[in-house]
Amino acid sequence: PLLLDLAESRGLVASAVYSVVAAHAHLQVRDPLLLDALAGCCPSASGSGGGAKAERLLASLGMLGLAPAPLMAHVDAELPRVAQRLSLQETGQSLLAAAVLDFKGLSPSA
């Protein structure tokens, strides 16, 4: 309840959002209500600086098999910016996660 209240009041920074989603993925806790609330905490794509973790967010969402539209829009905006800097392992994880999610919410440029 506290995490949901913080997410709904947008009291979480982007790194906390990424960490919460990663923890949920690791423990296989699927909570669409919380993910939707967390999506409101994601910074806008312009100038957010969150691109370095966009591939990790995508991998976590793929592990959960959930693709909340706001979080996917964030990933879609950030991933093309960092794609050139991703390692082969990170690229493979991102592609696998995108395939698991049927490429929902991702544009062809991502």
PDB file as gemmi writes it, atoms N, CA and C in Angstrom:
CRYST1    1.000    1.000    1.000  90.00  90.00  90.00 P 1                      
ATOM      1  N   PRO A   1       0.805  -1.217   0.000  1.00  0.00           N  
ATOM      2  CA  PRO A   1       0.000   0.000   0.000  1.00  0.00           C  
ATOM      3  C   PRO A   1       0.845   1.277   0.000  1.00  0.00           C  
ATOM      4  N   LEU A   2       1.960   1.296   0.745  1.00  0.00           N  
ATOM      5  CA  LEU A   2       2.790   2.488   0.795  1.00  0.00           C  
ATOM      6  C   LEU A   2       3.421   2.764  -0.564  1.00  0.00           C  
ATOM      7  N   LEU A   3       3.924   1.728  -1.206  1.00  0.00           N  
ATOM      8  CA  LEU A   3       4.538   1.891  -2.521  1.00  0.00           C  
ATOM      9  C   LEU A   3       3.513   2.366  -3.541  1.00  0.00           C  
ATOM     10  N   LEU A   4       2.321   1.825  -3.474  1.00  0.00           N  
ATOM     11  CA  LEU A   4       1.262   2.250  -4.382  1.00  0.00           C  
ATOM     12  C   LEU A   4       0.897   3.710  -4.137  1.00  0.00           C  
ATOM     13  N   ASP A   5       0.828   4.119  -2.864  1.00  0.00           N  
ATOM     14  CA  ASP A   5       0.537   5.521  -2.537  1.00  0.00           C  
ATOM     15  C   ASP A   5       1.638   6.437  -3.057  1.00  0.00           C  
ATOM     16  N   LEU A   6       2.897   6.030  -2.883  1.00  0.00           N  
ATOM     17  CA  LEU A   6       4.014   6.837  -3.384  1.00  0.00           C  
ATOM     18  C   LEU A   6       3.976   6.948  -4.906  1.00  0.00           C  
ATOM     19  N   ALA A   7       3.674   5.845  -5.560  1.00  0.00           N  
ATOM     20  CA  ALA A   7       3.622   5.859  -7.021  1.00  0.00           C  
ATOM     21  C   ALA A   7       2.487   6.738  -7.519  1.00  0.00           C  
ATOM     22  N   GLU A   8       1.332   6.639  -6.868  1.00  0.00           N  
ATOM     23  CA  GLU A   8       0.189   7.438  -7.299  1.00  0.00           C  
ATOM     24  C   GLU A   8       0.404   8.924  -7.048  1.00  0.00           C  
ATOM     25  N   SER A   9       1.184   9.256  -6.022  1.00  0.00           N  
ATOM     26  CA  SER A   9       1.465  10.672  -5.754  1.00  0.00           C  
ATOM     27  C   SER A   9       2.708  11.137  -6.513  1.00  0.00           C  
ATOM     28  N   ARG A  10       3.263  10.245  -7.330  1.00  0.00           N  
ATOM     29  CA  ARG A  10       4.462  10.514  -8.126  1.00  0.00           C  
ATOM     30  C   ARG A  10       5.638  10.908  -7.241  1.00  0.00           C  
ATOM     31  N   GLY A  11       5.733  10.221  -6.118  1.00  0.00           N  
ATOM     32  CA  GLY A  11       6.791  10.491  -5.157  1.00  0.00           C  
ATOM     33  C   GLY A  11       8.021   9.620  -5.338  1.00  0.00           C  
ATOM     34  N   LEU A  12       8.155   8.982  -6.480  1.00  0.00           N  
ATOM     35  CA  LEU A  12       9.304   8.121  -6.745  1.00  0.00           C  
ATOM     36  C   LEU A  12      10.123   8.678  -7.905  1.00  0.00           C  
ATOM     37  N   VAL A  13      11.431   8.567  -7.793  1.00  0.00           N  
ATOM     38  CA  VAL A  13      12.302   8.967  -8.895  1.00  0.00           C  
ATOM     39  C   VAL A  13      12.426   7.798  -9.866  1.00  0.00           C  
ATOM     40  N   ALA A  14      12.929   8.087 -11.052  1.00  0.00           N  
ATOM     41  CA  ALA A  14      13.009   7.065 -12.108  1.00  0.00           C  
ATOM     42  C   ALA A  14      13.805   5.838 -11.667  1.00  0.00           C  
ATOM     43  N   SER A  15      14.917   6.041 -10.970  1.00  0.00           N  
ATOM     44  CA  SER A  15      15.723   4.888 -10.566  1.00  0.00           C  
ATOM     45  C   SER A  15      14.949   3.976  -9.613  1.00  0.00           C  
ATOM     46  N   ALA A  16      14.089   4.555  -8.780  1.00  0.00           N  
ATOM     47  CA  ALA A  16      13.261   3.744  -7.886  1.00  0.00           C  
ATOM     48  C   ALA A  16      12.237   2.946  -8.685  1.00  0.00           C  
ATOM     49  N   VAL A  17      11.680   3.561  -9.720  1.00  0.00           N  
ATOM     50  CA  VAL A  17      10.717   2.868 -10.579  1.00  0.00           C  
ATOM     51  C   VAL A  17      11.386   1.664 -11.232  1.00  0.00           C  
ATOM     52  N   TYR A  18      12.578   1.882 -11.796  1.00  0.00           N  
ATOM     53  CA  TYR A  18      13.302   0.788 -12.445  1.00  0.00           C  
ATOM     54  C   TYR A  18      13.592  -0.332 -11.448  1.00  0.00           C  
ATOM     55  N   SER A  19      13.997   0.032 -10.230  1.00  0.00           N  
ATOM     56  CA  SER A  19      14.333  -0.963  -9.210  1.00  0.00           C  
ATOM     57  C   SER A  19      13.114  -1.765  -8.768  1.00  0.00           C  
ATOM     58  N   VAL A  20      11.993  -1.094  -8.599  1.00  0.00           N  
ATOM     59  CA  VAL A  20      10.771  -1.777  -8.175  1.00  0.00           C  
ATOM     60  C   VAL A  20      10.311  -2.755  -9.250  1.00  0.00           C  
ATOM     61  N   VAL A  21      10.351  -2.328 -10.509  1.00  0.00           N  
ATOM     62  CA  VAL A  21       9.941  -3.216 -11.601  1.00  0.00           C  
ATOM     63  C   VAL A  21      10.901  -4.403 -11.683  1.00  0.00           C  
ATOM     64  N   ALA A  22      12.203  -4.146 -11.521  1.00  0.00           N  
ATOM     65  CA  ALA A  22      13.184  -5.235 -11.569  1.00  0.00           C  
ATOM     66  C   ALA A  22      12.966  -6.224 -10.427  1.00  0.00           C  
ATOM     67  N   ALA A  23      12.671  -5.717  -9.232  1.00  0.00           N  
ATOM     68  CA  ALA A  23      12.424  -6.607  -8.095  1.00  0.00           C  
ATOM     69  C   ALA A  23      11.170  -7.448  -8.325  1.00  0.00           C  
ATOM     70  N   HIS A  24      10.131  -6.822  -8.856  1.00  0.00           N  
ATOM     71  CA  HIS A  24       8.911  -7.565  -9.154  1.00  0.00           C  
ATOM     72  C   HIS A  24       9.180  -8.647 -10.201  1.00  0.00           C  
ATOM     73  N   ALA A  25       9.998  -8.313 -11.201  1.00  0.00           N  
ATOM     74  CA  ALA A  25      10.322  -9.299 -12.235  1.00  0.00           C  
ATOM     75  C   ALA A  25      11.126 -10.450 -11.644  1.00  0.00           C  
ATOM     76  N   HIS A  26      12.093 -10.125 -10.806  1.00  0.00           N  
ATOM     77  CA  HIS A  26      12.934 -11.165 -10.201  1.00  0.00           C  
ATOM     78  C   HIS A  26      12.095 -12.133  -9.362  1.00  0.00           C  
ATOM     79  N   LEU A  27      11.138 -11.584  -8.626  1.00  0.00           N  
ATOM     80  CA  LEU A  27      10.296 -12.411  -7.766  1.00  0.00           C  
ATOM     81  C   LEU A  27       9.035 -12.910  -8.462  1.00  0.00           C  
ATOM     82  N   GLN A  28       8.865 -12.521  -9.739  1.00  0.00           N  
ATOM     83  CA  GLN A  28       7.701 -12.894 -10.546  1.00  0.00           C  
ATOM     84  C   GLN A  28       6.390 -12.460  -9.892  1.00  0.00           C  
ATOM     85  N   VAL A  29       6.376 -11.231  -9.397  1.00  0.00           N  
ATOM     86  CA  VAL A  29       5.175 -10.646  -8.802  1.00  0.00           C  
ATOM     87  C   VAL A  29       4.516  -9.783  -9.871  1.00  0.00           C  
ATOM     88  N   ARG A  30       3.381 -10.216 -10.361  1.00  0.00           N  
ATOM     89  CA  ARG A  30       2.666  -9.475 -11.397  1.00  0.00           C  
ATOM     90  C   ARG A  30       1.575  -8.636 -10.747  1.00  0.00           C  
ATOM     91  N   ASP A  31       1.796  -7.329 -10.724  1.00  0.00           N  
ATOM     92  CA  ASP A  31       0.857  -6.396 -10.118  1.00  0.00           C  
ATOM     93  C   ASP A  31       0.580  -5.273 -11.116  1.00  0.00           C  
ATOM     94  N   PRO A  32      -0.354  -5.504 -12.049  1.00  0.00           N  
ATOM     95  CA  PRO A  32      -0.618  -4.498 -13.084  1.00  0.00           C  
ATOM     96  C   PRO A  32      -1.043  -3.146 -12.518  1.00  0.00           C  
ATOM     97  N   LEU A  33      -1.764  -3.138 -11.409  1.00  0.00           N  
ATOM     98  CA  LEU A  33      -2.196  -1.883 -10.797  1.00  0.00           C  
ATOM     99  C   LEU A  33      -0.988  -1.053 -10.356  1.00  0.00           C  
ATOM    100  N   LEU A  34      -0.023  -1.697  -9.716  1.00  0.00           N  
ATOM    101  CA  LEU A  34       1.183  -0.995  -9.287  1.00  0.00           C  
ATOM    102  C   LEU A  34       2.001  -0.541 -10.494  1.00  0.00           C  
ATOM    103  N   LEU A  35       2.138  -1.390 -11.511  1.00  0.00           N  
ATOM    104  CA  LEU A  35       2.911  -1.002 -12.697  1.00  0.00           C  
ATOM    105  C   LEU A  35       2.293   0.201 -13.388  1.00  0.00           C  
ATOM    106  N   ASP A  36       0.968   0.245 -13.451  1.00  0.00           N  
ATOM    107  CA  ASP A  36       0.313   1.413 -14.049  1.00  0.00           C  
ATOM    108  C   ASP A  36       0.594   2.667 -13.229  1.00  0.00           C  
ATOM    109  N   ALA A  37       0.569   2.539 -11.908  1.00  0.00           N  
ATOM    110  CA  ALA A  37       0.858   3.689 -11.050  1.00  0.00           C  
ATOM    111  C   ALA A  37       2.318   4.110 -11.183  1.00  0.00           C  
ATOM    112  N   LEU A  38       3.219   3.140 -11.284  1.00  0.00           N  
ATOM    113  CA  LEU A  38       4.637   3.455 -11.441  1.00  0.00           C  
ATOM    114  C   LEU A  38       4.909   4.162 -12.765  1.00  0.00           C  
ATOM    115  N   ALA A  39       4.117   3.851 -13.763  1.00  0.00           N  
ATOM    116  CA  ALA A  39       4.317   4.465 -15.079  1.00  0.00           C  
ATOM    117  C   ALA A  39       4.187   5.975 -15.001  1.00  0.00           C  
ATOM    118  N   GLY A  40       3.359   6.461 -14.111  1.00  0.00           N  
ATOM    119  CA  GLY A  40       3.216   7.900 -13.955  1.00  0.00           C  
ATOM    120  C   GLY A  40       4.446   8.567 -13.378  1.00  0.00           C  
ATOM    121  N   CYS A  41       5.321   7.786 -12.760  1.00  0.00           N  
ATOM    122  CA  CYS A  41       6.544   8.331 -12.170  1.00  0.00           C  
ATOM    123  C   CYS A  41       7.691   8.381 -13.163  1.00  0.00           C  
ATOM    124  N   CYS A  42       7.545   7.687 -14.279  1.00  0.00           N  
ATOM    125  CA  CYS A  42       8.613   7.673 -15.277  1.00  0.00           C  
ATOM    126  C   CYS A  42       8.777   9.066 -15.855  1.00  0.00           C  
ATOM    127  N   PRO A  43      10.017   9.527 -15.962  1.00  0.00           N  
ATOM    128  CA  PRO A  43      10.236  10.848 -16.535  1.00  0.00           C  
ATOM    129  C   PRO A  43       9.864  10.873 -18.003  1.00  0.00           C  
ATOM    130  N   SER A  44       9.586  12.044 -18.493  1.00  0.00           N  
ATOM    131  CA  SER A  44       9.292  12.152 -19.923  1.00  0.00           C  
ATOM    132  C   SER A  44      10.552  11.830 -20.700  1.00  0.00           C  
ATOM    133  N   ALA A  45      10.371  11.474 -21.937  1.00  0.00           N  
ATOM    134  CA  ALA A  45      11.501  11.030 -22.760  1.00  0.00           C  
ATOM    135  C   ALA A  45      12.512  12.136 -22.992  1.00  0.00           C  
ATOM    136  N   SER A  46      12.070  13.354 -23.068  1.00  0.00           N  
ATOM    137  CA  SER A  46      12.993  14.440 -23.404  1.00  0.00           C  
ATOM    138  C   SER A  46      13.825  14.828 -22.196  1.00  0.00           C  
ATOM    139  N   GLY A  47      15.108  14.597 -22.305  1.00  0.00           N  
ATOM    140  CA  GLY A  47      16.037  15.031 -21.290  1.00  0.00           C  
ATOM    141  C   GLY A  47      15.955  14.287 -19.966  1.00  0.00           C  
ATOM    142  N   SER A  48      15.431  13.116 -19.959  1.00  0.00           N  
ATOM    143  CA  SER A  48      15.257  12.413 -18.694  1.00  0.00           C  
ATOM    144  C   SER A  48      16.533  11.756 -18.209  1.00  0.00           C  
ATOM    145  N   GLY A  49      17.421  11.423 -19.138  1.00  0.00           N  
ATOM    146  CA  GLY A  49      18.639  10.741 -18.744  1.00  0.00           C  
ATOM    147  C   GLY A  49      18.408   9.301 -18.324  1.00  0.00           C  
ATOM    148  N   GLY A  50      17.209   8.780 -18.530  1.00  0.00           N  
ATOM    149  CA  GLY A  50      16.892   7.436 -18.088  1.00  0.00           C  
ATOM    150  C   GLY A  50      17.175   6.376 -19.131  1.00  0.00           C  
ATOM    151  N   GLY A  51      17.750   6.767 -20.250  1.00  0.00           N  
ATOM    152  CA  GLY A  51      17.973   5.825 -21.333  1.00  0.00           C  
ATOM    153  C   GLY A  51      18.913   4.700 -20.978  1.00  0.00           C  
ATOM    154  N   ALA A  52      19.862   4.984 -20.078  1.00  0.00           N  
ATOM    155  CA  ALA A  52      20.846   3.971 -19.737  1.00  0.00           C  
ATOM    156  C   ALA A  52      20.205   2.747 -19.105  1.00  0.00           C  
ATOM    157  N   LYS A  53      19.020   2.893 -18.561  1.00  0.00           N  
ATOM    158  CA  LYS A  53      18.359   1.763 -17.916  1.00  0.00           C  
ATOM    159  C   LYS A  53      17.121   1.308 -18.674  1.00  0.00           C  
ATOM    160  N   ALA A  54      16.849   1.888 -19.809  1.00  0.00           N  
ATOM    161  CA  ALA A  54      15.651   1.534 -20.569  1.00  0.00           C  
ATOM    162  C   ALA A  54      15.675   0.064 -20.974  1.00  0.00           C  
ATOM    163  N   GLU A  55      16.842  -0.448 -21.324  1.00  0.00           N  
ATOM    164  CA  GLU A  55      16.912  -1.854 -21.732  1.00  0.00           C  
ATOM    165  C   GLU A  55      16.662  -2.776 -20.549  1.00  0.00           C  
ATOM    166  N   ARG A  56      17.065  -2.344 -19.355  1.00  0.00           N  
ATOM    167  CA  ARG A  56      16.800  -3.155 -18.157  1.00  0.00           C  
ATOM    168  C   ARG A  56      15.317  -3.150 -17.814  1.00  0.00           C  
ATOM    169  N   LEU A  57      14.696  -1.988 -17.994  1.00  0.00           N  
ATOM    170  CA  LEU A  57      13.255  -1.898 -17.757  1.00  0.00           C  
ATOM    171  C   LEU A  57      12.513  -2.809 -18.730  1.00  0.00           C  
ATOM    172  N   LEU A  58      12.914  -2.797 -19.992  1.00  0.00           N  
ATOM    173  CA  LEU A  58      12.297  -3.660 -20.995  1.00  0.00           C  
ATOM    174  C   LEU A  58      12.493  -5.133 -20.632  1.00  0.00           C  
ATOM    175  N   ALA A  59      13.697  -5.496 -20.200  1.00  0.00           N  
ATOM    176  CA  ALA A  59      13.959  -6.891 -19.817  1.00  0.00           C  
ATOM    177  C   ALA A  59      13.084  -7.302 -18.631  1.00  0.00           C  
ATOM    178  N   SER A  60      12.916  -6.407 -17.671  1.00  0.00           N  
ATOM    179  CA  SER A  60      12.076  -6.718 -16.506  1.00  0.00           C  
ATOM    180  C   SER A  60      10.622  -6.891 -16.909  1.00  0.00           C  
ATOM    181  N   LEU A  61      10.137  -6.004 -17.775  1.00  0.00           N  
ATOM    182  CA  LEU A  61       8.752  -6.120 -18.241  1.00  0.00           C  
ATOM    183  C   LEU A  61       8.562  -7.417 -19.029  1.00  0.00           C  
ATOM    184  N   GLY A  62       9.574  -7.795 -19.808  1.00  0.00           N  
ATOM    185  CA  GLY A  62       9.506  -9.047 -20.547  1.00  0.00           C  
ATOM    186  C   GLY A  62       9.441 -10.246 -19.624  1.00  0.00           C  
ATOM    187  N   MET A  63      10.200 -10.201 -18.522  1.00  0.00           N  
ATOM    188  CA  MET A  63      10.163 -11.297 -17.544  1.00  0.00           C  
ATOM    189  C   MET A  63       8.780 -11.420 -16.919  1.00  0.00           C  
ATOM    190  N   LEU A  64       8.114 -10.287 -16.742  1.00  0.00           N  
ATOM    191  CA  LEU A  64       6.772 -10.302 -16.169  1.00  0.00           C  
ATOM    192  C   LEU A  64       5.699 -10.624 -17.197  1.00  0.00           C  
ATOM    193  N   GLY A  65       6.035 -10.427 -18.464  1.00  0.00           N  
ATOM    194  CA  GLY A  65       5.046 -10.641 -19.514  1.00  0.00           C  
ATOM    195  C   GLY A  65       3.974  -9.564 -19.521  1.00  0.00           C  
ATOM    196  N   LEU A  66       4.312  -8.402 -18.991  1.00  0.00           N  
ATOM    197  CA  LEU A  66       3.372  -7.272 -18.934  1.00  0.00           C  
ATOM    198  C   LEU A  66       3.959  -6.094 -19.688  1.00  0.00           C  
ATOM    199  N   ALA A  67       3.095  -5.378 -20.392  1.00  0.00           N  
ATOM    200  CA  ALA A  67       3.559  -4.234 -21.175  1.00  0.00           C  
ATOM    201  C   ALA A  67       2.652  -3.028 -20.959  1.00  0.00           C  
ATOM    202  N   PRO A  68       2.716  -2.407 -19.763  1.00  0.00           N  
ATOM    203  CA  PRO A  68       1.895  -1.218 -19.540  1.00  0.00           C  
ATOM    204  C   PRO A  68       2.274  -0.132 -20.542  1.00  0.00           C  
ATOM    205  N   ALA A  69       1.275   0.431 -21.187  1.00  0.00           N  
ATOM    206  CA  ALA A  69       1.519   1.392 -22.266  1.00  0.00           C  
ATOM    207  C   ALA A  69       2.441   2.550 -21.864  1.00  0.00           C  
ATOM    208  N   PRO A  70       2.258   3.186 -20.708  1.00  0.00           N  
ATOM    209  CA  PRO A  70       3.150   4.307 -20.372  1.00  0.00           C  
ATOM    210  C   PRO A  70       4.607   3.888 -20.194  1.00  0.00           C  
ATOM    211  N   LEU A  71       4.841   2.742 -19.582  1.00  0.00           N  
ATOM    212  CA  LEU A  71       6.220   2.282 -19.427  1.00  0.00           C  
ATOM    213  C   LEU A  71       6.819   1.889 -20.770  1.00  0.00           C  
ATOM    214  N   MET A  72       6.013   1.268 -21.617  1.00  0.00           N  
ATOM    215  CA  MET A  72       6.515   0.903 -22.948  1.00  0.00           C  
ATOM    216  C   MET A  72       6.796   2.149 -23.789  1.00  0.00           C  
ATOM    217  N   ALA A  73       5.988   3.186 -23.624  1.00  0.00           N  
ATOM    218  CA  ALA A  73       6.241   4.445 -24.345  1.00  0.00           C  
ATOM    219  C   ALA A  73       7.562   5.047 -23.892  1.00  0.00           C  
ATOM    220  N   HIS A  74       7.851   4.944 -22.603  1.00  0.00           N  
ATOM    221  CA  HIS A  74       9.131   5.439 -22.086  1.00  0.00           C  
ATOM    222  C   HIS A  74      10.290   4.650 -22.685  1.00  0.00           C  
ATOM    223  N   VAL A  75      10.168   3.331 -22.681  1.00  0.00           N  
ATOM    224  CA  VAL A  75      11.214   2.479 -23.257  1.00  0.00           C  
ATOM    225  C   VAL A  75      11.379   2.787 -24.741  1.00  0.00           C  
ATOM    226  N   ASP A  76      10.262   2.941 -25.438  1.00  0.00           N  
ATOM    227  CA  ASP A  76      10.288   3.210 -26.871  1.00  0.00           C  
ATOM    228  C   ASP A  76      11.007   4.516 -27.179  1.00  0.00           C  
ATOM    229  N   ALA A  77      10.840   5.497 -26.321  1.00  0.00           N  
ATOM    230  CA  ALA A  77      11.492   6.792 -26.536  1.00  0.00           C  
ATOM    231  C   ALA A  77      12.977   6.754 -26.183  1.00  0.00           C  
ATOM    232  N   GLU A  78      13.337   6.002 -25.165  1.00  0.00           N  
ATOM    233  CA  GLU A  78      14.716   5.997 -24.677  1.00  0.00           C  
ATOM    234  C   GLU A  78      15.628   4.995 -25.382  1.00  0.00           C  
ATOM    235  N   LEU A  79      15.101   3.851 -25.754  1.00  0.00           N  
ATOM    236  CA  LEU A  79      15.942   2.788 -26.294  1.00  0.00           C  
ATOM    237  C   LEU A  79      16.716   3.184 -27.557  1.00  0.00           C  
ATOM    238  N   PRO A  80      16.111   3.883 -28.512  1.00  0.00           N  
ATOM    239  CA  PRO A  80      16.891   4.256 -29.694  1.00  0.00           C  
ATOM    240  C   PRO A  80      18.092   5.149 -29.375  1.00  0.00           C  
ATOM    241  N   ARG A  81      18.003   5.925 -28.299  1.00  0.00           N  
ATOM    242  CA  ARG A  81      19.117   6.808 -27.922  1.00  0.00           C  
ATOM    243  C   ARG A  81      20.332   6.038 -27.439  1.00  0.00           C  
ATOM    244  N   VAL A  82      20.101   4.902 -26.803  1.00  0.00           N  
ATOM    245  CA  VAL A  82      21.215   4.164 -26.211  1.00  0.00           C  
ATOM    246  C   VAL A  82      21.567   2.900 -26.982  1.00  0.00           C  
ATOM    247  N   ALA A  83      20.845   2.608 -28.023  1.00  0.00           N  
ATOM    248  CA  ALA A  83      21.030   1.346 -28.750  1.00  0.00           C  
ATOM    249  C   ALA A  83      22.465   1.137 -29.218  1.00  0.00           C  
ATOM    250  N   GLN A  84      23.122   2.193 -29.646  1.00  0.00           N  
ATOM    251  CA  GLN A  84      24.494   2.059 -30.145  1.00  0.00           C  
ATOM    252  C   GLN A  84      25.484   1.700 -29.043  1.00  0.00           C  
ATOM    253  N   ARG A  85      25.147   2.007 -27.793  1.00  0.00           N  
ATOM    254  CA  ARG A  85      26.062   1.761 -26.670  1.00  0.00           C  
ATOM    255  C   ARG A  85      25.799   0.442 -25.955  1.00  0.00           C  
ATOM    256  N   LEU A  86      24.771  -0.281 -26.351  1.00  0.00           N  
ATOM    257  CA  LEU A  86      24.432  -1.522 -25.666  1.00  0.00           C  
ATOM    258  C   LEU A  86      25.407  -2.638 -26.039  1.00  0.00           C  
ATOM    259  N   SER A  87      25.726  -3.452 -25.057  1.00  0.00           N  
ATOM    260  CA  SER A  87      26.567  -4.614 -25.322  1.00  0.00           C  
ATOM    261  C   SER A  87      25.742  -5.651 -26.083  1.00  0.00           C  
ATOM    262  N   LEU A  88      26.406  -6.663 -26.564  1.00  0.00           N  
ATOM    263  CA  LEU A  88      25.712  -7.739 -27.274  1.00  0.00           C  
ATOM    264  C   LEU A  88      24.717  -8.434 -26.335  1.00  0.00           C  
ATOM    265  N   GLN A  89      25.102  -8.639 -25.082  1.00  0.00           N  
ATOM    266  CA  GLN A  89      24.217  -9.275 -24.108  1.00  0.00           C  
ATOM    267  C   GLN A  89      22.981  -8.406 -23.851  1.00  0.00           C  
ATOM    268  N   GLU A  90      23.168  -7.106 -23.671  1.00  0.00           N  
ATOM    269  CA  GLU A  90      22.038  -6.203 -23.429  1.00  0.00           C  
ATOM    270  C   GLU A  90      21.113  -6.137 -24.637  1.00  0.00           C  
ATOM    271  N   THR A  91      21.702  -6.154 -25.825  1.00  0.00           N  
ATOM    272  CA  THR A  91      20.900  -6.142 -27.046  1.00  0.00           C  
ATOM    273  C   THR A  91      20.074  -7.416 -27.149  1.00  0.00           C  
ATOM    274  N   GLY A  92      20.684  -8.550 -26.858  1.00  0.00           N  
ATOM    275  CA  GLY A  92      19.965  -9.821 -26.894  1.00  0.00           C  
ATOM    276  C   GLY A  92      18.829  -9.869 -25.882  1.00  0.00           C  
ATOM    277  N   GLN A  93      19.085  -9.372 -24.664  1.00  0.00           N  
ATOM    278  CA  GLN A  93      18.043  -9.344 -23.640  1.00  0.00           C  
ATOM    279  C   GLN A  93      16.882  -8.446 -24.068  1.00  0.00           C  
ATOM    280  N   SER A  94      17.221  -7.312 -24.666  1.00  0.00           N  
ATOM    281  CA  SER A  94      16.180  -6.376 -25.110  1.00  0.00           C  
ATOM    282  C   SER A  94      15.345  -6.985 -26.224  1.00  0.00           C  
ATOM    283  N   LEU A  95      15.998  -7.636 -27.170  1.00  0.00           N  
ATOM    284  CA  LEU A  95      15.265  -8.261 -28.270  1.00  0.00           C  
ATOM    285  C   LEU A  95      14.378  -9.400 -27.775  1.00  0.00           C  
ATOM    286  N   LEU A  96      14.894 -10.210 -26.860  1.00  0.00           N  
ATOM    287  CA  LEU A  96      14.099 -11.302 -26.310  1.00  0.00           C  
ATOM    288  C   LEU A  96      12.885 -10.756 -25.553  1.00  0.00           C  
ATOM    289  N   ALA A  97      13.099  -9.736 -24.729  1.00  0.00           N  
ATOM    290  CA  ALA A  97      11.992  -9.147 -23.966  1.00  0.00           C  
ATOM    291  C   ALA A  97      10.949  -8.553 -24.904  1.00  0.00           C  
ATOM    292  N   ALA A  98      11.410  -7.853 -25.941  1.00  0.00           N  
ATOM    293  CA  ALA A  98      10.474  -7.266 -26.906  1.00  0.00           C  
ATOM    294  C   ALA A  98       9.670  -8.353 -27.610  1.00  0.00           C  
ATOM    295  N   ALA A  99      10.319  -9.458 -27.950  1.00  0.00           N  
ATOM    296  CA  ALA A  99       9.612 -10.564 -28.606  1.00  0.00           C  
ATOM    297  C   ALA A  99       8.600 -11.210 -27.676  1.00  0.00           C  
ATOM    298  N   VAL A 100       8.978 -11.403 -26.412  1.00  0.00           N  
ATOM    299  CA  VAL A 100       8.048 -11.981 -25.432  1.00  0.00           C  
ATOM    300  C   VAL A 100       6.806 -11.110 -25.307  1.00  0.00           C  
ATOM    301  N   LEU A 101       6.997  -9.792 -25.391  1.00  0.00           N  
ATOM    302  CA  LEU A 101       5.884  -8.846 -25.279  1.00  0.00           C  
ATOM    303  C   LEU A 101       5.202  -8.586 -26.628  1.00  0.00           C  
ATOM    304  N   ASP A 102       5.535  -9.374 -27.639  1.00  0.00           N  
ATOM    305  CA  ASP A 102       4.980  -9.231 -28.987  1.00  0.00           C  
ATOM    306  C   ASP A 102       5.201  -7.828 -29.544  1.00  0.00           C  
ATOM    307  N   PHE A 103       6.290  -7.189 -29.140  1.00  0.00           N  
ATOM    308  CA  PHE A 103       6.670  -5.862 -29.624  1.00  0.00           C  
ATOM    309  C   PHE A 103       5.597  -4.815 -29.355  1.00  0.00           C  
ATOM    310  N   LYS A 104       4.729  -5.070 -28.351  1.00  0.00           N  
ATOM    311  CA  LYS A 104       3.671  -4.117 -27.988  1.00  0.00           C  
ATOM    312  C   LYS A 104       4.277  -2.825 -27.507  1.00  0.00           C  
ATOM    313  N   GLY A 105       3.787  -1.722 -28.025  1.00  0.00           N  
ATOM    314  CA  GLY A 105       4.228  -0.405 -27.571  1.00  0.00           C  
ATOM    315  C   GLY A 105       5.558   0.043 -28.110  1.00  0.00           C  
ATOM    316  N   LEU A 106       6.172  -0.748 -28.966  1.00  0.00           N  
ATOM    317  CA  LEU A 106       7.451  -0.360 -29.542  1.00  0.00           C  
ATOM    318  C   LEU A 106       7.300   0.009 -31.001  1.00  0.00           C  
ATOM    319  N   SER A 107       7.899   1.124 -31.363  1.00  0.00           N  
ATOM    320  CA  SER A 107       7.847   1.556 -32.759  1.00  0.00           C  
ATOM    321  C   SER A 107       8.965   0.837 -33.522  1.00  0.00           C  
ATOM    322  N   PRO A 108       8.913   0.846 -34.841  1.00  0.00           N  
ATOM    323  CA  PRO A 108       9.962   0.185 -35.619  1.00  0.00           C  
ATOM    324  C   PRO A 108      11.357   0.781 -35.372  1.00  0.00           C  
ATOM    325  N   SER A 109      11.435   2.036 -34.943  1.00  0.00           N  
ATOM    326  CA  SER A 109      12.747   2.648 -34.703  1.00  0.00           C  
ATOM    327  C   SER A 109      13.397   2.111 -33.437  1.00  0.00           C  
ATOM    328  N   ALA A 110      12.598   1.546 -32.533  1.00  0.00           N  
ATOM    329  CA  ALA A 110      13.192   1.015 -31.291  1.00  0.00           C  
ATOM    330  C   ALA A 110      13.863  -0.301 -31.596  1.00  0.00           C  
TER     331      ALA A 110                                                      
END                                                                             
